[in-house]
PDB file of C-alpha atoms in Angstrom:
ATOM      1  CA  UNK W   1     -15.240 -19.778   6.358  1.00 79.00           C
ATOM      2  CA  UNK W   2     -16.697 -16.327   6.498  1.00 87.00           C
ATOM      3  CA  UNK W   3     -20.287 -15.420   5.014  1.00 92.00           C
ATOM      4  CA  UNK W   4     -20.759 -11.927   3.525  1.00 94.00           C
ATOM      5  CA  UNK W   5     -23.464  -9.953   2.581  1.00 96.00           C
ATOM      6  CA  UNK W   6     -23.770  -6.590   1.555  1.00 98.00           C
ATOM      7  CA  UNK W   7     -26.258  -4.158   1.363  1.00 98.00           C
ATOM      8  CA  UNK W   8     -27.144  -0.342   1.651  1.00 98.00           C
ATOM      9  CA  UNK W   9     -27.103   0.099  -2.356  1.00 98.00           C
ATOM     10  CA  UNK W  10     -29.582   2.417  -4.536  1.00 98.00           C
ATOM     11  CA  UNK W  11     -30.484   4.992  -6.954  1.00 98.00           C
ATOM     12  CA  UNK W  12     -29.183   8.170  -6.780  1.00 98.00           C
ATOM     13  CA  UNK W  13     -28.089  11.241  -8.086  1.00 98.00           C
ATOM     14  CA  UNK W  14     -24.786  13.108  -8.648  1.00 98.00           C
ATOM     15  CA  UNK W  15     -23.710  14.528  -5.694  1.00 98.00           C
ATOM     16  CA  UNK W  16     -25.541  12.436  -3.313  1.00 98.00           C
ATOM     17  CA  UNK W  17     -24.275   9.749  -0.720  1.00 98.00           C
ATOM     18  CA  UNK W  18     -24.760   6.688   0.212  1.00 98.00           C
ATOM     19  CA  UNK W  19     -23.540   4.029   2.809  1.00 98.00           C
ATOM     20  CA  UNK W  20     -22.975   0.300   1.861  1.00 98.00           C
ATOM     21  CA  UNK W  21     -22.847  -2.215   4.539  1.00 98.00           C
ATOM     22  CA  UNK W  22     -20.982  -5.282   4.814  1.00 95.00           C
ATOM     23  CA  UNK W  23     -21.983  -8.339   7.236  1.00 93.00           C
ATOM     24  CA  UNK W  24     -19.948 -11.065   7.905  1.00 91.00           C
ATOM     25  CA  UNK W  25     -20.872 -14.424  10.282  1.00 88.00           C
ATOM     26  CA  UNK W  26     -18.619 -17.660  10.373  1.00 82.00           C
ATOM     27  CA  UNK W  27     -15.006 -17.356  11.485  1.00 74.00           C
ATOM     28  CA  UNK W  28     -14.177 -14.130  13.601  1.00 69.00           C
ATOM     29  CA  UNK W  29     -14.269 -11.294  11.563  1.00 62.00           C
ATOM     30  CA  UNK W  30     -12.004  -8.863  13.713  1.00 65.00           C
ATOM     31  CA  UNK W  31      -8.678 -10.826  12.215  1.00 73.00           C
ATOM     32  CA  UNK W  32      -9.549 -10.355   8.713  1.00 87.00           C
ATOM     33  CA  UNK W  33      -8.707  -7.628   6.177  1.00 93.00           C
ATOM     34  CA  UNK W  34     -12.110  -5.984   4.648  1.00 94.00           C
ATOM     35  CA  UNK W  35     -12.091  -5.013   1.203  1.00 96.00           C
ATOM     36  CA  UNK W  36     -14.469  -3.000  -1.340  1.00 98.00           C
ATOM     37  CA  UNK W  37     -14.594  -3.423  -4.832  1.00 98.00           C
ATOM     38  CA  UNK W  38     -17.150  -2.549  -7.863  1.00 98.00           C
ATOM     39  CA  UNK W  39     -18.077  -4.309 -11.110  1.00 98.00           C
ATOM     40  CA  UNK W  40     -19.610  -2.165 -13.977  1.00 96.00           C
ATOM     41  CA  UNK W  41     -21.469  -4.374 -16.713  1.00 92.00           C
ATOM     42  CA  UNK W  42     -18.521  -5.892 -19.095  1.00 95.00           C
ATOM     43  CA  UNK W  43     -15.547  -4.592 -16.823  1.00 97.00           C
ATOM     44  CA  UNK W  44     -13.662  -6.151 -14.033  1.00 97.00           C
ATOM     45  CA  UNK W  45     -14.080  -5.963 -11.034  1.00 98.00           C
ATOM     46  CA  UNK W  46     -11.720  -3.052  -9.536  1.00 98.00           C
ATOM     47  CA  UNK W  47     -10.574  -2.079  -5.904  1.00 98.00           C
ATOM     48  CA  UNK W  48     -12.104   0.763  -4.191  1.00 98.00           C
ATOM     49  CA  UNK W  49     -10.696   0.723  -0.632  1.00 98.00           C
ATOM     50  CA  UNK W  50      -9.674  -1.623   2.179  1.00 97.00           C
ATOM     51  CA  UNK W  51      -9.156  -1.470   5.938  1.00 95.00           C
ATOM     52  CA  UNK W  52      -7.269  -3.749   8.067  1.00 90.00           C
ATOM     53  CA  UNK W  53      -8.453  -5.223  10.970  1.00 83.00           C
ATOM     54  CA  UNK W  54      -8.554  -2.683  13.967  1.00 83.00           C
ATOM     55  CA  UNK W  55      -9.491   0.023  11.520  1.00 81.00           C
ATOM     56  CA  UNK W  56      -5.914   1.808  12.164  1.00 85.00           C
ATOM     57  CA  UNK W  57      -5.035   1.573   8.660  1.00 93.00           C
ATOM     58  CA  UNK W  58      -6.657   2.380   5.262  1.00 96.00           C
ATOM     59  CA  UNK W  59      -6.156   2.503   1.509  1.00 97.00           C
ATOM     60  CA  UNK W  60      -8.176   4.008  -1.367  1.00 98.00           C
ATOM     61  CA  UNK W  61      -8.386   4.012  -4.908  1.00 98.00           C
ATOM     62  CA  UNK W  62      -7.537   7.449  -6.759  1.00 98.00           C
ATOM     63  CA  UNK W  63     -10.790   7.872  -8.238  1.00 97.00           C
ATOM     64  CA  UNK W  64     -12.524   7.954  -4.484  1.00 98.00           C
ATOM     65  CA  UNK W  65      -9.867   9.406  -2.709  1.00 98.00           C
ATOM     66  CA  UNK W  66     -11.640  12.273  -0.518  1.00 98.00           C
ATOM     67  CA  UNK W  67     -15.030  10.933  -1.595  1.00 98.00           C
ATOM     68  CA  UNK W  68     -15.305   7.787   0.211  1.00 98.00           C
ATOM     69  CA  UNK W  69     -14.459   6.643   3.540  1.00 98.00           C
ATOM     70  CA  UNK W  70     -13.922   2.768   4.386  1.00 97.00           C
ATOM     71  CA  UNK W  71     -14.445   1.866   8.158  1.00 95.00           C
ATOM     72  CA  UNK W  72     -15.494  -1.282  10.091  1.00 92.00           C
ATOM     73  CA  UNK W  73     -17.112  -2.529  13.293  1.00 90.00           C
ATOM     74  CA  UNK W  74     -15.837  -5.063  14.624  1.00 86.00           C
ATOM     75  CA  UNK W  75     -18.218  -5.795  17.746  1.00 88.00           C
ATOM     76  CA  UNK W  76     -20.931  -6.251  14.939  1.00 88.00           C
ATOM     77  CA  UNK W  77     -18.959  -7.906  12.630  1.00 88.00           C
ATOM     78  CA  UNK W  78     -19.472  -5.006  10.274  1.00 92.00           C
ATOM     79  CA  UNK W  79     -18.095  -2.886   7.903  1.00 94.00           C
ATOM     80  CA  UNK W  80     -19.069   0.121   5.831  1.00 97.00           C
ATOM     81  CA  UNK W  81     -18.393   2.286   2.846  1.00 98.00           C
ATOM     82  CA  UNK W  82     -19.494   5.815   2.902  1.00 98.00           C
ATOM     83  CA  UNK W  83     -19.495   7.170  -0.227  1.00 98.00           C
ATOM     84  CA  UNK W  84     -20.186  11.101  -0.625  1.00 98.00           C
ATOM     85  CA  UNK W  85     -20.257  13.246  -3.550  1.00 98.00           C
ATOM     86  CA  UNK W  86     -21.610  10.351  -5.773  1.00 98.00           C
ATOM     87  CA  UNK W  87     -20.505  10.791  -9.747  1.00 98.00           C
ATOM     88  CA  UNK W  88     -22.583   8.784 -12.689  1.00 97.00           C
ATOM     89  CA  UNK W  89     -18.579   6.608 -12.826  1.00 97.00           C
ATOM     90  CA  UNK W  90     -19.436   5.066  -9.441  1.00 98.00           C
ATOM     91  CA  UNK W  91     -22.539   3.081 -10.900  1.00 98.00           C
ATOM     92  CA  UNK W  92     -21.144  -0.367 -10.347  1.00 98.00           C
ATOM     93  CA  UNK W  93     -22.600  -3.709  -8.141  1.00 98.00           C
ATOM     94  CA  UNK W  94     -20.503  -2.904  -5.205  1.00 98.00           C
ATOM     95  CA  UNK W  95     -19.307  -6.386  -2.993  1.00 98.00           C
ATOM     96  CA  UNK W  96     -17.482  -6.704   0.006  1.00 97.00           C
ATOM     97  CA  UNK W  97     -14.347  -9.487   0.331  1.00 95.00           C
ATOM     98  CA  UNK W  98     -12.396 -10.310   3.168  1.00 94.00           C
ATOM     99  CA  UNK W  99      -8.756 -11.532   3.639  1.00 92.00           C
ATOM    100  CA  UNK W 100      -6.098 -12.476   6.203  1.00 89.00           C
ATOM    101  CA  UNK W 101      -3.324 -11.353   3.983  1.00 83.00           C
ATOM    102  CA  UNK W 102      -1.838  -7.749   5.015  1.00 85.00           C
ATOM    103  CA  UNK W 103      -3.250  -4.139   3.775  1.00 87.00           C
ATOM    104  CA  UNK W 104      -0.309  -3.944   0.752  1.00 90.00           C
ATOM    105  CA  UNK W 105      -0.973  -3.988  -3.019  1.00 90.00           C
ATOM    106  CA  UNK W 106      -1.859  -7.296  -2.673  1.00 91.00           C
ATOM    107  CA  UNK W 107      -4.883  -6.212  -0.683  1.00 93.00           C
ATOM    108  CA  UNK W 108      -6.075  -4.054  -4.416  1.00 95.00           C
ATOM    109  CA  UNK W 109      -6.625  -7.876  -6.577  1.00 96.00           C
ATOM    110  CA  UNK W 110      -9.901  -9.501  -6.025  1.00 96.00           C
ATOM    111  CA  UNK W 111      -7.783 -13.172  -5.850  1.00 95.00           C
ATOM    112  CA  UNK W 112      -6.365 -11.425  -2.773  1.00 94.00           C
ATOM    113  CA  UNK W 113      -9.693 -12.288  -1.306  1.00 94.00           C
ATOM    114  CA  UNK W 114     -11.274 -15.365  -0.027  1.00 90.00           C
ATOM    115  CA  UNK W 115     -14.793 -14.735   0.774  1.00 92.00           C
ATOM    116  CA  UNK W 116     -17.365 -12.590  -0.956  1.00 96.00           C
ATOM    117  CA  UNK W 117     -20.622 -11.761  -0.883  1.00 96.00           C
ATOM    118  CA  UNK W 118     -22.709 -10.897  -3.537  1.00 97.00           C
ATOM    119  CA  UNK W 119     -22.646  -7.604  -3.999  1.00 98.00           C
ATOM    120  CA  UNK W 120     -25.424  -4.644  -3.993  1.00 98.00           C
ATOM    121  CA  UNK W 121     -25.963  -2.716  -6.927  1.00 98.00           C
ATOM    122  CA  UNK W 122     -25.095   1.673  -6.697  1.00 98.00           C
ATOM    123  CA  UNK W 123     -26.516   3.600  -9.660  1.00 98.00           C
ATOM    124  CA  UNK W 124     -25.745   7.282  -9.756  1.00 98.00           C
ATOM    125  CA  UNK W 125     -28.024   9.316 -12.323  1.00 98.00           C
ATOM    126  CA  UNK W 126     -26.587  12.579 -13.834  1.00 94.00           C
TER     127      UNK W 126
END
């Protein structure tokens, strides 16, 4: 089993950035898939970007393609979620999930993913 926390969320304003953190103990991290989504009150929970293992591969949602940039660290059992140019349509709880299934389109469904933390709340004012 693999514990997950995330962190790095805030208050900001259009056009700023912000980087999200996600740490994982337990089982070893490096073979595992790291994925980001975000929640908005009454919506489901949607994929915004996932990287697999070694960080040689990536995928992004449209709506953050160019604005956001998924990476990981795998000596610190880390990964992160720059997010630039921040728009009021970002305000979401942001979590972090993990997988060992491959970076396809399975890798964009939350039931993709078996452990998640608990998400840190991003709120982008106008």
């Amino acid at each position: 089993q693999v514990q997950v926390v995330e962190s790095g969320g805030g208050l900001v304003q259009a056009g700023d950035s912000l980087r999200l953190s996600c740490t994982t103990s337990g089982r070893t991290f490096s073979t595992y898939v790291m994925g980001w989504f975000r929640q908005a009150p009454g919506k489901e929970r949607l994929f915004v970007a996932a990287v697999t293992w070694n960080g040689g591969n990536t995928m992004y949602a449209d709506s953050v393609k160019g604005r956001f940039t998924v990476s990981r660290d795998n000596v610190n059992n880390t990964g992160y979620l720059q997010m630039n140019s921040l728009k009021p349509e970002d305000t979401a709880v942001y979590y972090c999930g993990v997988t060992t299934g491959l970076l396809n389109i399975a890798a964009k469904m939350p039931k993709t993913y078996h452990s998640w933390g608990r998400g840190t709340q991003v709120t982008v004012s106008s």
